[in-house]
Amino acid sequence: MAPNRRAINKPMKQKTTNKILIIIPAYNEAETISALLQAVHKENSTWDILVINDASTDATEELARASMIARVITLPINLGIGGAVQTGFKYAVRNGYQVALQLDGDGQHPVSEINKLITMVLEDEADVVIGSRFNKKKNGVKTHFLRRTGIKLFEWFSFMLIRQQITDHTSGFRAYNSRALAFLAENYPTDFPEPEVVILLGKNNFRMKETFTQMLERQGGVSSIPIAKGPYYMFKVLLAMFMAAIRSRIIHNETAS
Amino acid sequence: MTSAFNPNQVQYIAIAFSWLLFVVILYLIRKRRIKEEYSLMWLLFSLLFIGFSFWRRGLDIISSFLGIAYPPAALFMILLMAVFLIMIEFSMIISKLSDRNKVLAQEIGLLHFELNKLKRKLHKPGKEKKQGTKPQSGNSGAGVKK
């Protein structure tokens, strides 16, 4: 275990090369985590992989550690997706990563698309690149009608608020540059954070860009938004989006470089 | 109003209960079961109730000022207001606490990760010594010296 760890940690201390971190928030993802880590590592072994184990009650932590590929941070209590992902951002900022990508632990996001998102950030096309399940022509993955309607509503609402066209607010497949990471490490909402973050970023003048990514059916686990909780979810998220829009800008001159 | 009951009876009860509330809050602060900063709202309203329980005319004056025909309704209004304000204060406190809780949990996770990394580094060379035994004996030695 020890020599392998060192091999992973070595490139961290070097400079010049782009340090890229893949953040995988995982809550009870024992079914999928091992295969996912293998796949990500196979895709590009220079990426550092960080699993945020959000106080899972199953073997997620053991399996992630046993893979010897990933760094594993275990949270002492369950914080939900927002708190877990933000832990990853904090890690990325403190360890000087140029780019971090957030990838769901359930295998919903195709590993083959990671590079596309990262490349767009590296080429400075945007501060944040969102992998969208929608595309002008065809629909990527079959989503429930209600969920699709909700997403459409987010699109319209967020366009009203920040005048940026984002089609898939619920996507948790996102790549960030270091500036966005520094901002989000300090400001990130807790439950159902994704749509709100779009407003937060737009409001603070971050450039966002979407790219179509073929999404897979989830390999295991359950959605964080069961249909029955839909109305609560919609209300909470729309309120949070609205509040994020009417709150005063957080970024002041020192961070806006 | 001219029925059998004593109209002053309600006042005695009001005085007793508002005093009781005030004293209970003070007692809880003294026992450190409530922090001073979170007791202000309670103390404020219990004093208000004590005030009104003595000064019965006050309720009439307020209700006529607010255009409330039935003076006890003004009391209910003040009571509800008190409950609302205190509950809003609680929501604020809970939000602050859960936010701090989150930050702490994240720091614990991050620190634990760093700690494990350092531990592994320490144990890598030989693994010949078990940590814990040496510092422990050192500690007890220091204790004896004193």
PDB file of C-alpha atoms in Angstrom, chain A:
ATOM      1  CA  MET A   1       0.000   0.000   0.000  1.00  0.00           C
ATOM      2  CA  ALA A   2       2.677   2.444   1.051  1.00  0.00           C
ATOM      3  CA  PRO A   3       4.849   2.391  -2.087  1.00  0.00           C
ATOM      4  CA  ASN A   4       1.812   2.773  -4.293  1.00  0.00           C
ATOM      5  CA  ARG A   5       0.668   5.762  -2.282  1.00  0.00           C
ATOM      6  CA  ARG A   6       4.018   7.397  -2.693  1.00  0.00           C
ATOM      7  CA  ALA A   7       3.889   6.857  -6.409  1.00  0.00           C
ATOM      8  CA  ILE A   8       0.570   8.663  -6.492  1.00  0.00           C
ATOM      9  CA  ASN A   9       1.717  11.459  -4.259  1.00  0.00           C
ATOM     10  CA  LYS A  10       4.991  12.122  -6.045  1.00  0.00           C
ATOM     11  CA  PRO A  11       3.725  14.126  -9.045  1.00  0.00           C
ATOM     12  CA  MET A  12       1.784  16.312  -6.636  1.00  0.00           C
ATOM     13  CA  LYS A  13       4.942  17.992  -5.468  1.00  0.00           C
ATOM     14  CA  GLN A  14       6.139  18.802  -8.976  1.00  0.00           C
ATOM     15  CA  LYS A  15       5.196  21.935 -10.840  1.00  0.00           C
ATOM     16  CA  THR A  16       4.469  22.810 -14.503  1.00  0.00           C
ATOM     17  CA  THR A  17       2.245  19.870 -15.491  1.00  0.00           C
ATOM     18  CA  ASN A  18      -1.448  20.503 -15.143  1.00  0.00           C
ATOM     19  CA  LYS A  19      -2.751  19.032 -11.962  1.00  0.00           C
ATOM     20  CA  ILE A  20      -6.171  17.572 -12.525  1.00  0.00           C
ATOM     21  CA  LEU A  21      -8.436  16.183  -9.850  1.00  0.00           C
ATOM     22  CA  ILE A  22     -11.459  13.986 -10.360  1.00  0.00           C
ATOM     23  CA  ILE A  23     -13.848  14.432  -7.432  1.00  0.00           C
ATOM     24  CA  ILE A  24     -16.271  11.582  -6.873  1.00  0.00           C
ATOM     25  CA  PRO A  25     -18.856  12.138  -4.143  1.00  0.00           C
ATOM     26  CA  ALA A  26     -20.085   8.740  -3.018  1.00  0.00           C
ATOM     27  CA  TYR A  27     -22.849   7.783  -0.667  1.00  0.00           C
ATOM     28  CA  ASN A  28     -23.463   4.042  -0.484  1.00  0.00           C
ATOM     29  CA  GLU A  29     -22.063   3.327  -3.938  1.00  0.00           C
ATOM     30  CA  ALA A  30     -20.416   0.000  -3.095  1.00  0.00           C
ATOM     31  CA  GLU A  31     -21.999  -1.606  -6.157  1.00  0.00           C
ATOM     32  CA  THR A  32     -20.362   0.708  -8.619  1.00  0.00           C
ATOM     33  CA  ILE A  33     -17.397   2.424  -7.025  1.00  0.00           C
ATOM     34  CA  SER A  34     -14.701  -0.147  -7.817  1.00  0.00           C
ATOM     35  CA  ALA A  35     -15.555  -0.389 -11.493  1.00  0.00           C
ATOM     36  CA  LEU A  36     -15.880   3.364 -11.762  1.00  0.00           C
ATOM     37  CA  LEU A  37     -12.461   4.000 -10.223  1.00  0.00           C
ATOM     38  CA  GLN A  38     -10.872   1.432 -12.528  1.00  0.00           C
ATOM     39  CA  ALA A  39     -12.519   3.033 -15.529  1.00  0.00           C
ATOM     40  CA  VAL A  40     -11.419   6.542 -14.618  1.00  0.00           C
ATOM     41  CA  HIS A  41      -7.887   5.395 -13.925  1.00  0.00           C
ATOM     42  CA  LYS A  42      -7.786   3.537 -17.222  1.00  0.00           C
ATOM     43  CA  GLU A  43      -9.008   6.605 -19.062  1.00  0.00           C
ATOM     44  CA  ASN A  44      -6.064   8.674 -17.874  1.00  0.00           C
ATOM     45  CA  SER A  45      -3.738   7.558 -15.124  1.00  0.00           C
ATOM     46  CA  THR A  46      -2.269  11.037 -14.559  1.00  0.00           C
ATOM     47  CA  TRP A  47      -5.501  12.289 -13.083  1.00  0.00           C
ATOM     48  CA  ASP A  48      -5.701  12.263  -9.327  1.00  0.00           C
ATOM     49  CA  ILE A  49      -8.897  10.686  -8.119  1.00  0.00           C
ATOM     50  CA  LEU A  50     -10.519  11.784  -4.895  1.00  0.00           C
ATOM     51  CA  VAL A  51     -13.465   9.895  -3.459  1.00  0.00           C
ATOM     52  CA  ILE A  52     -15.503  11.787  -0.894  1.00  0.00           C
ATOM     53  CA  ASN A  53     -17.188   9.084   1.092  1.00  0.00           C
ATOM     54  CA  ASP A  54     -20.204  10.853   2.555  1.00  0.00           C
ATOM     55  CA  ALA A  55     -20.504   8.712   5.676  1.00  0.00           C
ATOM     56  CA  SER A  56     -21.625   5.672   3.689  1.00  0.00           C
ATOM     57  CA  THR A  57     -23.048   2.802   5.663  1.00  0.00           C
ATOM     58  CA  ASP A  58     -21.953   0.159   3.177  1.00  0.00           C
ATOM     59  CA  ALA A  59     -18.497  -0.894   1.989  1.00  0.00           C
ATOM     60  CA  THR A  60     -17.925   2.150  -0.219  1.00  0.00           C
ATOM     61  CA  GLU A  61     -14.960   3.331   1.810  1.00  0.00           C
ATOM     62  CA  GLU A  62     -13.224  -0.043   2.004  1.00  0.00           C
ATOM     63  CA  LEU A  63     -13.697  -0.693  -1.699  1.00  0.00           C
ATOM     64  CA  ALA A  64     -12.440   2.750  -2.663  1.00  0.00           C
ATOM     65  CA  ARG A  65      -9.350   2.307  -0.488  1.00  0.00           C
ATOM     66  CA  ALA A  66      -8.777  -1.201  -1.705  1.00  0.00           C
ATOM     67  CA  SER A  67      -8.652  -0.004  -5.285  1.00  0.00           C
ATOM     68  CA  MET A  68      -5.359   1.749  -4.424  1.00  0.00           C
ATOM     69  CA  ILE A  69      -6.150   4.247  -7.154  1.00  0.00           C
ATOM     70  CA  ALA A  70      -8.059   6.877  -5.277  1.00  0.00           C
ATOM     71  CA  ARG A  71      -7.488   9.119  -2.330  1.00  0.00           C
ATOM     72  CA  VAL A  72     -10.404   8.685   0.019  1.00  0.00           C
ATOM     73  CA  ILE A  73     -11.785  11.334   2.333  1.00  0.00           C
ATOM     74  CA  THR A  74     -14.427  10.043   4.690  1.00  0.00           C
ATOM     75  CA  LEU A  75     -16.801  12.535   6.224  1.00  0.00           C
ATOM     76  CA  PRO A  76     -17.768  11.831   9.837  1.00  0.00           C
ATOM     77  CA  ILE A  77     -21.433  12.627   9.199  1.00  0.00           C
ATOM     78  CA  ASN A  78     -23.577  12.578   6.079  1.00  0.00           C
ATOM     79  CA  LEU A  79     -23.554  16.050   4.551  1.00  0.00           C
ATOM     80  CA  GLY A  80     -25.360  15.356   1.293  1.00  0.00           C
ATOM     81  CA  ILE A  81     -24.015  15.840  -2.190  1.00  0.00           C
ATOM     82  CA  GLY A  82     -23.315  19.567  -1.778  1.00  0.00           C
ATOM     83  CA  GLY A  83     -21.262  19.241   1.368  1.00  0.00           C
ATOM     84  CA  ALA A  84     -19.367  16.277  -0.059  1.00  0.00           C
ATOM     85  CA  VAL A  85     -18.495  17.946  -3.339  1.00  0.00           C
ATOM     86  CA  GLN A  86     -17.439  21.098  -1.543  1.00  0.00           C
ATOM     87  CA  THR A  87     -15.013  19.050   0.544  1.00  0.00           C
ATOM     88  CA  GLY A  88     -13.462  18.008  -2.753  1.00  0.00           C
ATOM     89  CA  PHE A  89     -13.213  21.648  -3.848  1.00  0.00           C
ATOM     90  CA  LYS A  90     -11.464  22.523  -0.615  1.00  0.00           C
ATOM     91  CA  TYR A  91      -9.016  19.711  -1.158  1.00  0.00           C
ATOM     92  CA  ALA A  92      -8.416  20.846  -4.727  1.00  0.00           C
ATOM     93  CA  VAL A  93      -7.770  24.444  -3.687  1.00  0.00           C
ATOM     94  CA  ARG A  94      -5.445  23.518  -0.834  1.00  0.00           C
ATOM     95  CA  ASN A  95      -3.430  21.232  -3.052  1.00  0.00           C
ATOM     96  CA  GLY A  96      -3.198  23.596  -5.978  1.00  0.00           C
ATOM     97  CA  TYR A  97      -5.131  21.808  -8.684  1.00  0.00           C
ATOM     98  CA  GLN A  98      -5.686  23.690 -11.930  1.00  0.00           C
ATOM     99  CA  VAL A  99      -8.780  21.773 -12.894  1.00  0.00           C
ATOM    100  CA  ALA A 100     -11.214  19.649 -10.957  1.00  0.00           C
ATOM    101  CA  LEU A 101     -14.027  17.593 -12.353  1.00  0.00           C
ATOM    102  CA  GLN A 102     -17.012  16.404 -10.414  1.00  0.00           C
ATOM    103  CA  LEU A 103     -18.330  12.984 -11.301  1.00  0.00           C
ATOM    104  CA  ASP A 104     -21.241  11.131  -9.715  1.00  0.00           C
ATOM    105  CA  GLY A 105     -20.377   7.964  -7.876  1.00  0.00           C
ATOM    106  CA  ASP A 106     -23.215   5.962  -9.407  1.00  0.00           C
ATOM    107  CA  GLY A 107     -21.647   5.560 -12.834  1.00  0.00           C
ATOM    108  CA  GLN A 108     -24.205   7.749 -14.545  1.00  0.00           C
ATOM    109  CA  HIS A 109     -21.572   9.913 -16.159  1.00  0.00           C
ATOM    110  CA  PRO A 110     -19.579   8.300 -18.930  1.00  0.00           C
ATOM    111  CA  VAL A 111     -15.891   8.222 -18.140  1.00  0.00           C
ATOM    112  CA  SER A 112     -15.078   8.674 -21.817  1.00  0.00           C
ATOM    113  CA  GLU A 113     -16.506  12.201 -21.726  1.00  0.00           C
ATOM    114  CA  ILE A 114     -14.353  13.427 -18.842  1.00  0.00           C
ATOM    115  CA  ASN A 115     -11.532  14.469 -21.104  1.00  0.00           C
ATOM    116  CA  LYS A 116     -13.821  16.620 -23.214  1.00  0.00           C
ATOM    117  CA  LEU A 117     -14.925  18.674 -20.223  1.00  0.00           C
ATOM    118  CA  ILE A 118     -11.422  19.004 -18.834  1.00  0.00           C
ATOM    119  CA  THR A 119      -9.994  20.038 -22.181  1.00  0.00           C
ATOM    120  CA  MET A 120     -12.571  22.784 -22.525  1.00  0.00           C
ATOM    121  CA  VAL A 121     -11.562  24.175 -19.134  1.00  0.00           C
ATOM    122  CA  LEU A 122      -7.856  23.855 -19.891  1.00  0.00           C
ATOM    123  CA  GLU A 123      -8.344  25.726 -23.144  1.00  0.00           C
ATOM    124  CA  ASP A 124     -10.118  28.396 -21.132  1.00  0.00           C
ATOM    125  CA  GLU A 125     -13.360  28.196 -23.047  1.00  0.00           C
ATOM    126  CA  ALA A 126     -15.144  28.755 -19.755  1.00  0.00           C
ATOM    127  CA  ASP A 127     -14.594  28.750 -15.996  1.00  0.00           C
ATOM    128  CA  VAL A 128     -17.104  25.980 -15.567  1.00  0.00           C
ATOM    129  CA  VAL A 129     -18.077  23.373 -18.136  1.00  0.00           C
ATOM    130  CA  ILE A 130     -21.281  21.431 -17.575  1.00  0.00           C
ATOM    131  CA  GLY A 131     -21.911  18.085 -19.178  1.00  0.00           C
ATOM    132  CA  SER A 132     -25.505  18.203 -20.376  1.00  0.00           C
ATOM    133  CA  ARG A 133     -27.762  15.268 -21.117  1.00  0.00           C
ATOM    134  CA  PHE A 134     -29.614  17.362 -23.637  1.00  0.00           C
ATOM    135  CA  ASN A 135     -28.654  18.308 -27.075  1.00  0.00           C
ATOM    136  CA  LYS A 136     -30.253  20.449 -29.730  1.00  0.00           C
ATOM    137  CA  LYS A 137     -31.339  17.464 -31.800  1.00  0.00           C
ATOM    138  CA  LYS A 138     -31.588  14.270 -29.838  1.00  0.00           C
ATOM    139  CA  ASN A 139     -32.329  13.444 -26.264  1.00  0.00           C
ATOM    140  CA  GLY A 140     -29.449  11.633 -24.607  1.00  0.00           C
ATOM    141  CA  VAL A 141     -30.935   9.509 -21.905  1.00  0.00           C
ATOM    142  CA  LYS A 142     -34.568   8.778 -21.183  1.00  0.00           C
ATOM    143  CA  THR A 143     -35.695  10.811 -18.208  1.00  0.00           C
ATOM    144  CA  HIS A 144     -39.057  10.800 -16.559  1.00  0.00           C
ATOM    145  CA  PHE A 145     -41.536  13.268 -18.045  1.00  0.00           C
ATOM    146  CA  LEU A 146     -41.902  15.176 -14.758  1.00  0.00           C
ATOM    147  CA  ARG A 147     -38.179  15.426 -14.315  1.00  0.00           C
ATOM    148  CA  ARG A 148     -37.821  16.749 -17.853  1.00  0.00           C
ATOM    149  CA  THR A 149     -40.497  19.350 -17.213  1.00  0.00           C
ATOM    150  CA  GLY A 150     -38.734  20.416 -14.041  1.00  0.00           C
ATOM    151  CA  ILE A 151     -35.447  20.772 -15.860  1.00  0.00           C
ATOM    152  CA  LYS A 152     -37.143  22.839 -18.552  1.00  0.00           C
ATOM    153  CA  LEU A 153     -38.543  25.089 -15.869  1.00  0.00           C
ATOM    154  CA  PHE A 154     -35.081  25.557 -14.395  1.00  0.00           C
ATOM    155  CA  GLU A 155     -33.768  26.483 -17.818  1.00  0.00           C
ATOM    156  CA  TRP A 156     -36.397  29.147 -18.292  1.00  0.00           C
ATOM    157  CA  PHE A 157     -36.147  30.454 -14.744  1.00  0.00           C
ATOM    158  CA  SER A 158     -32.388  30.687 -14.758  1.00  0.00           C
ATOM    159  CA  PHE A 159     -32.394  32.423 -18.128  1.00  0.00           C
ATOM    160  CA  MET A 160     -34.721  35.000 -16.577  1.00  0.00           C
ATOM    161  CA  LEU A 161     -32.363  35.463 -13.663  1.00  0.00           C
ATOM    162  CA  ILE A 162     -28.896  35.463 -15.187  1.00  0.00           C
ATOM    163  CA  ARG A 163     -29.435  35.553 -18.979  1.00  0.00           C
ATOM    164  CA  GLN A 164     -27.319  32.503 -19.623  1.00  0.00           C
ATOM    165  CA  GLN A 165     -28.741  29.560 -21.509  1.00  0.00           C
ATOM    166  CA  ILE A 166     -28.091  26.419 -19.508  1.00  0.00           C
ATOM    167  CA  THR A 167     -30.199  23.435 -20.515  1.00  0.00           C
ATOM    168  CA  ASP A 168     -29.304  20.880 -17.862  1.00  0.00           C
ATOM    169  CA  HIS A 169     -29.207  22.458 -14.429  1.00  0.00           C
ATOM    170  CA  THR A 170     -29.374  19.165 -12.623  1.00  0.00           C
ATOM    171  CA  SER A 171     -26.266  17.694 -14.151  1.00  0.00           C
ATOM    172  CA  GLY A 172     -23.569  16.965 -11.600  1.00  0.00           C
ATOM    173  CA  PHE A 173     -21.016  16.325 -14.335  1.00  0.00           C
ATOM    174  CA  ARG A 174     -18.947  19.497 -14.242  1.00  0.00           C
ATOM    175  CA  ALA A 175     -15.400  20.684 -14.659  1.00  0.00           C
ATOM    176  CA  TYR A 176     -14.061  23.783 -12.934  1.00  0.00           C
ATOM    177  CA  ASN A 177     -10.953  25.915 -13.263  1.00  0.00           C
ATOM    178  CA  SER A 178      -8.993  27.040 -10.225  1.00  0.00           C
ATOM    179  CA  ARG A 179     -10.761  30.380  -9.987  1.00  0.00           C
ATOM    180  CA  ALA A 180     -14.192  28.748  -9.862  1.00  0.00           C
ATOM    181  CA  LEU A 181     -12.846  26.189  -7.394  1.00  0.00           C
ATOM    182  CA  ALA A 182     -11.572  28.864  -5.031  1.00  0.00           C
ATOM    183  CA  PHE A 183     -14.963  30.539  -5.150  1.00  0.00           C
ATOM    184  CA  LEU A 184     -17.006  27.385  -4.669  1.00  0.00           C
ATOM    185  CA  ALA A 185     -14.776  26.059  -1.885  1.00  0.00           C
ATOM    186  CA  GLU A 186     -16.125  28.961   0.151  1.00  0.00           C
ATOM    187  CA  ASN A 187     -19.646  29.204  -1.271  1.00  0.00           C
ATOM    188  CA  TYR A 188     -21.535  26.044  -2.012  1.00  0.00           C
ATOM    189  CA  PRO A 189     -25.095  25.164  -1.050  1.00  0.00           C
ATOM    190  CA  THR A 190     -25.875  21.883   0.691  1.00  0.00           C
ATOM    191  CA  ASP A 191     -28.895  20.001  -0.584  1.00  0.00           C
ATOM    192  CA  PHE A 192     -29.840  19.816  -4.269  1.00  0.00           C
ATOM    193  CA  PRO A 193     -27.079  22.299  -5.037  1.00  0.00           C
ATOM    194  CA  GLU A 194     -26.661  22.035  -8.805  1.00  0.00           C
ATOM    195  CA  PRO A 195     -29.274  24.475 -10.174  1.00  0.00           C
ATOM    196  CA  GLU A 196     -28.536  27.019  -7.472  1.00  0.00           C
ATOM    197  CA  VAL A 197     -24.829  26.908  -8.222  1.00  0.00           C
ATOM    198  CA  VAL A 198     -25.512  27.869 -11.830  1.00  0.00           C
ATOM    199  CA  ILE A 199     -27.178  31.066 -10.615  1.00  0.00           C
ATOM    200  CA  LEU A 200     -24.477  31.660  -8.035  1.00  0.00           C
ATOM    201  CA  LEU A 201     -21.777  31.369 -10.675  1.00  0.00           C
ATOM    202  CA  GLY A 202     -23.654  33.442 -13.227  1.00  0.00           C
ATOM    203  CA  LYS A 203     -24.351  36.119 -10.669  1.00  0.00           C
ATOM    204  CA  ASN A 204     -20.656  36.332  -9.839  1.00  0.00           C
ATOM    205  CA  ASN A 205     -19.661  36.596 -13.480  1.00  0.00           C
ATOM    206  CA  PHE A 206     -18.189  33.194 -14.037  1.00  0.00           C
ATOM    207  CA  ARG A 207     -18.305  31.959 -17.598  1.00  0.00           C
ATOM    208  CA  MET A 208     -20.261  28.742 -17.985  1.00  0.00           C
ATOM    209  CA  LYS A 209     -20.482  26.527 -20.978  1.00  0.00           C
ATOM    210  CA  GLU A 210     -22.419  23.372 -21.678  1.00  0.00           C
ATOM    211  CA  THR A 211     -21.418  20.469 -23.767  1.00  0.00           C
ATOM    212  CA  PHE A 212     -23.460  17.466 -24.737  1.00  0.00           C
ATOM    213  CA  THR A 213     -22.403  14.307 -22.971  1.00  0.00           C
ATOM    214  CA  GLN A 214     -23.978  10.952 -23.495  1.00  0.00           C
ATOM    215  CA  MET A 215     -25.335  10.001 -20.075  1.00  0.00           C
ATOM    216  CA  LEU A 216     -25.726   6.401 -19.009  1.00  0.00           C
ATOM    217  CA  GLU A 217     -28.492   4.815 -17.034  1.00  0.00           C
ATOM    218  CA  ARG A 218     -27.460   4.800 -13.421  1.00  0.00           C
ATOM    219  CA  GLN A 219     -25.537   1.633 -12.600  1.00  0.00           C
ATOM    220  CA  GLY A 220     -26.680   1.420  -9.020  1.00  0.00           C
ATOM    221  CA  GLY A 221     -27.926   3.445  -6.093  1.00  0.00           C
ATOM    222  CA  VAL A 222     -30.960   5.667  -6.166  1.00  0.00           C
ATOM    223  CA  SER A 223     -31.551   9.172  -7.429  1.00  0.00           C
ATOM    224  CA  SER A 224     -31.126  11.889  -4.863  1.00  0.00           C
ATOM    225  CA  ILE A 225     -34.522  13.165  -6.021  1.00  0.00           C
ATOM    226  CA  PRO A 226     -37.274  10.579  -5.723  1.00  0.00           C
ATOM    227  CA  ILE A 227     -40.391  11.511  -7.701  1.00  0.00           C
ATOM    228  CA  ALA A 228     -42.484  11.760  -4.534  1.00  0.00           C
ATOM    229  CA  LYS A 229     -40.191  14.457  -3.220  1.00  0.00           C
ATOM    230  CA  GLY A 230     -40.550  16.339  -6.487  1.00  0.00           C
ATOM    231  CA  PRO A 231     -42.752  19.208  -5.319  1.00  0.00           C
ATOM    232  CA  TYR A 232     -40.581  19.861  -2.294  1.00  0.00           C
ATOM    233  CA  TYR A 233     -37.497  19.667  -4.447  1.00  0.00           C
ATOM    234  CA  MET A 234     -38.860  22.046  -7.075  1.00  0.00           C
ATOM    235  CA  PHE A 235     -39.963  24.563  -4.504  1.00  0.00           C
ATOM    236  CA  LYS A 236     -36.736  24.427  -2.544  1.00  0.00           C
ATOM    237  CA  VAL A 237     -34.582  24.733  -5.636  1.00  0.00           C
ATOM    238  CA  LEU A 238     -36.583  27.513  -7.285  1.00  0.00           C
ATOM    239  CA  LEU A 239     -36.527  29.463  -4.033  1.00  0.00           C
ATOM    240  CA  ALA A 240     -32.798  28.902  -3.657  1.00  0.00           C
ATOM    241  CA  MET A 241     -32.210  29.990  -7.257  1.00  0.00           C
ATOM    242  CA  PHE A 242     -34.243  33.117  -6.753  1.00  0.00           C
ATOM    243  CA  MET A 243     -32.481  33.972  -3.511  1.00  0.00           C
ATOM    244  CA  ALA A 244     -29.089  33.362  -5.076  1.00  0.00           C
ATOM    245  CA  ALA A 245     -30.066  35.805  -7.809  1.00  0.00           C
ATOM    246  CA  ILE A 246     -31.222  38.600  -5.515  1.00  0.00           C
ATOM    247  CA  ARG A 247     -28.361  38.222  -3.070  1.00  0.00           C
ATOM    248  CA  SER A 248     -25.566  40.691  -3.541  1.00  0.00           C
ATOM    249  CA  ARG A 249     -22.513  39.605  -5.461  1.00  0.00           C
ATOM    250  CA  ILE A 250     -19.977  37.783  -3.340  1.00  0.00           C
ATOM    251  CA  ILE A 251     -16.938  38.274  -5.511  1.00  0.00           C
ATOM    252  CA  HIS A 252     -15.182  41.562  -5.073  1.00  0.00           C
ATOM    253  CA  ASN A 253     -12.144  42.934  -6.784  1.00  0.00           C
ATOM    254  CA  GLU A 254      -9.465  40.849  -5.143  1.00  0.00           C
ATOM    255  CA  THR A 255     -10.736  37.530  -6.469  1.00  0.00           C
ATOM    256  CA  ALA A 256     -11.832  38.716  -9.891  1.00  0.00           C
ATOM    257  CA  SER A 257      -8.592  38.480 -11.763  1.00  0.00           C
TER     258      SER A 257
END
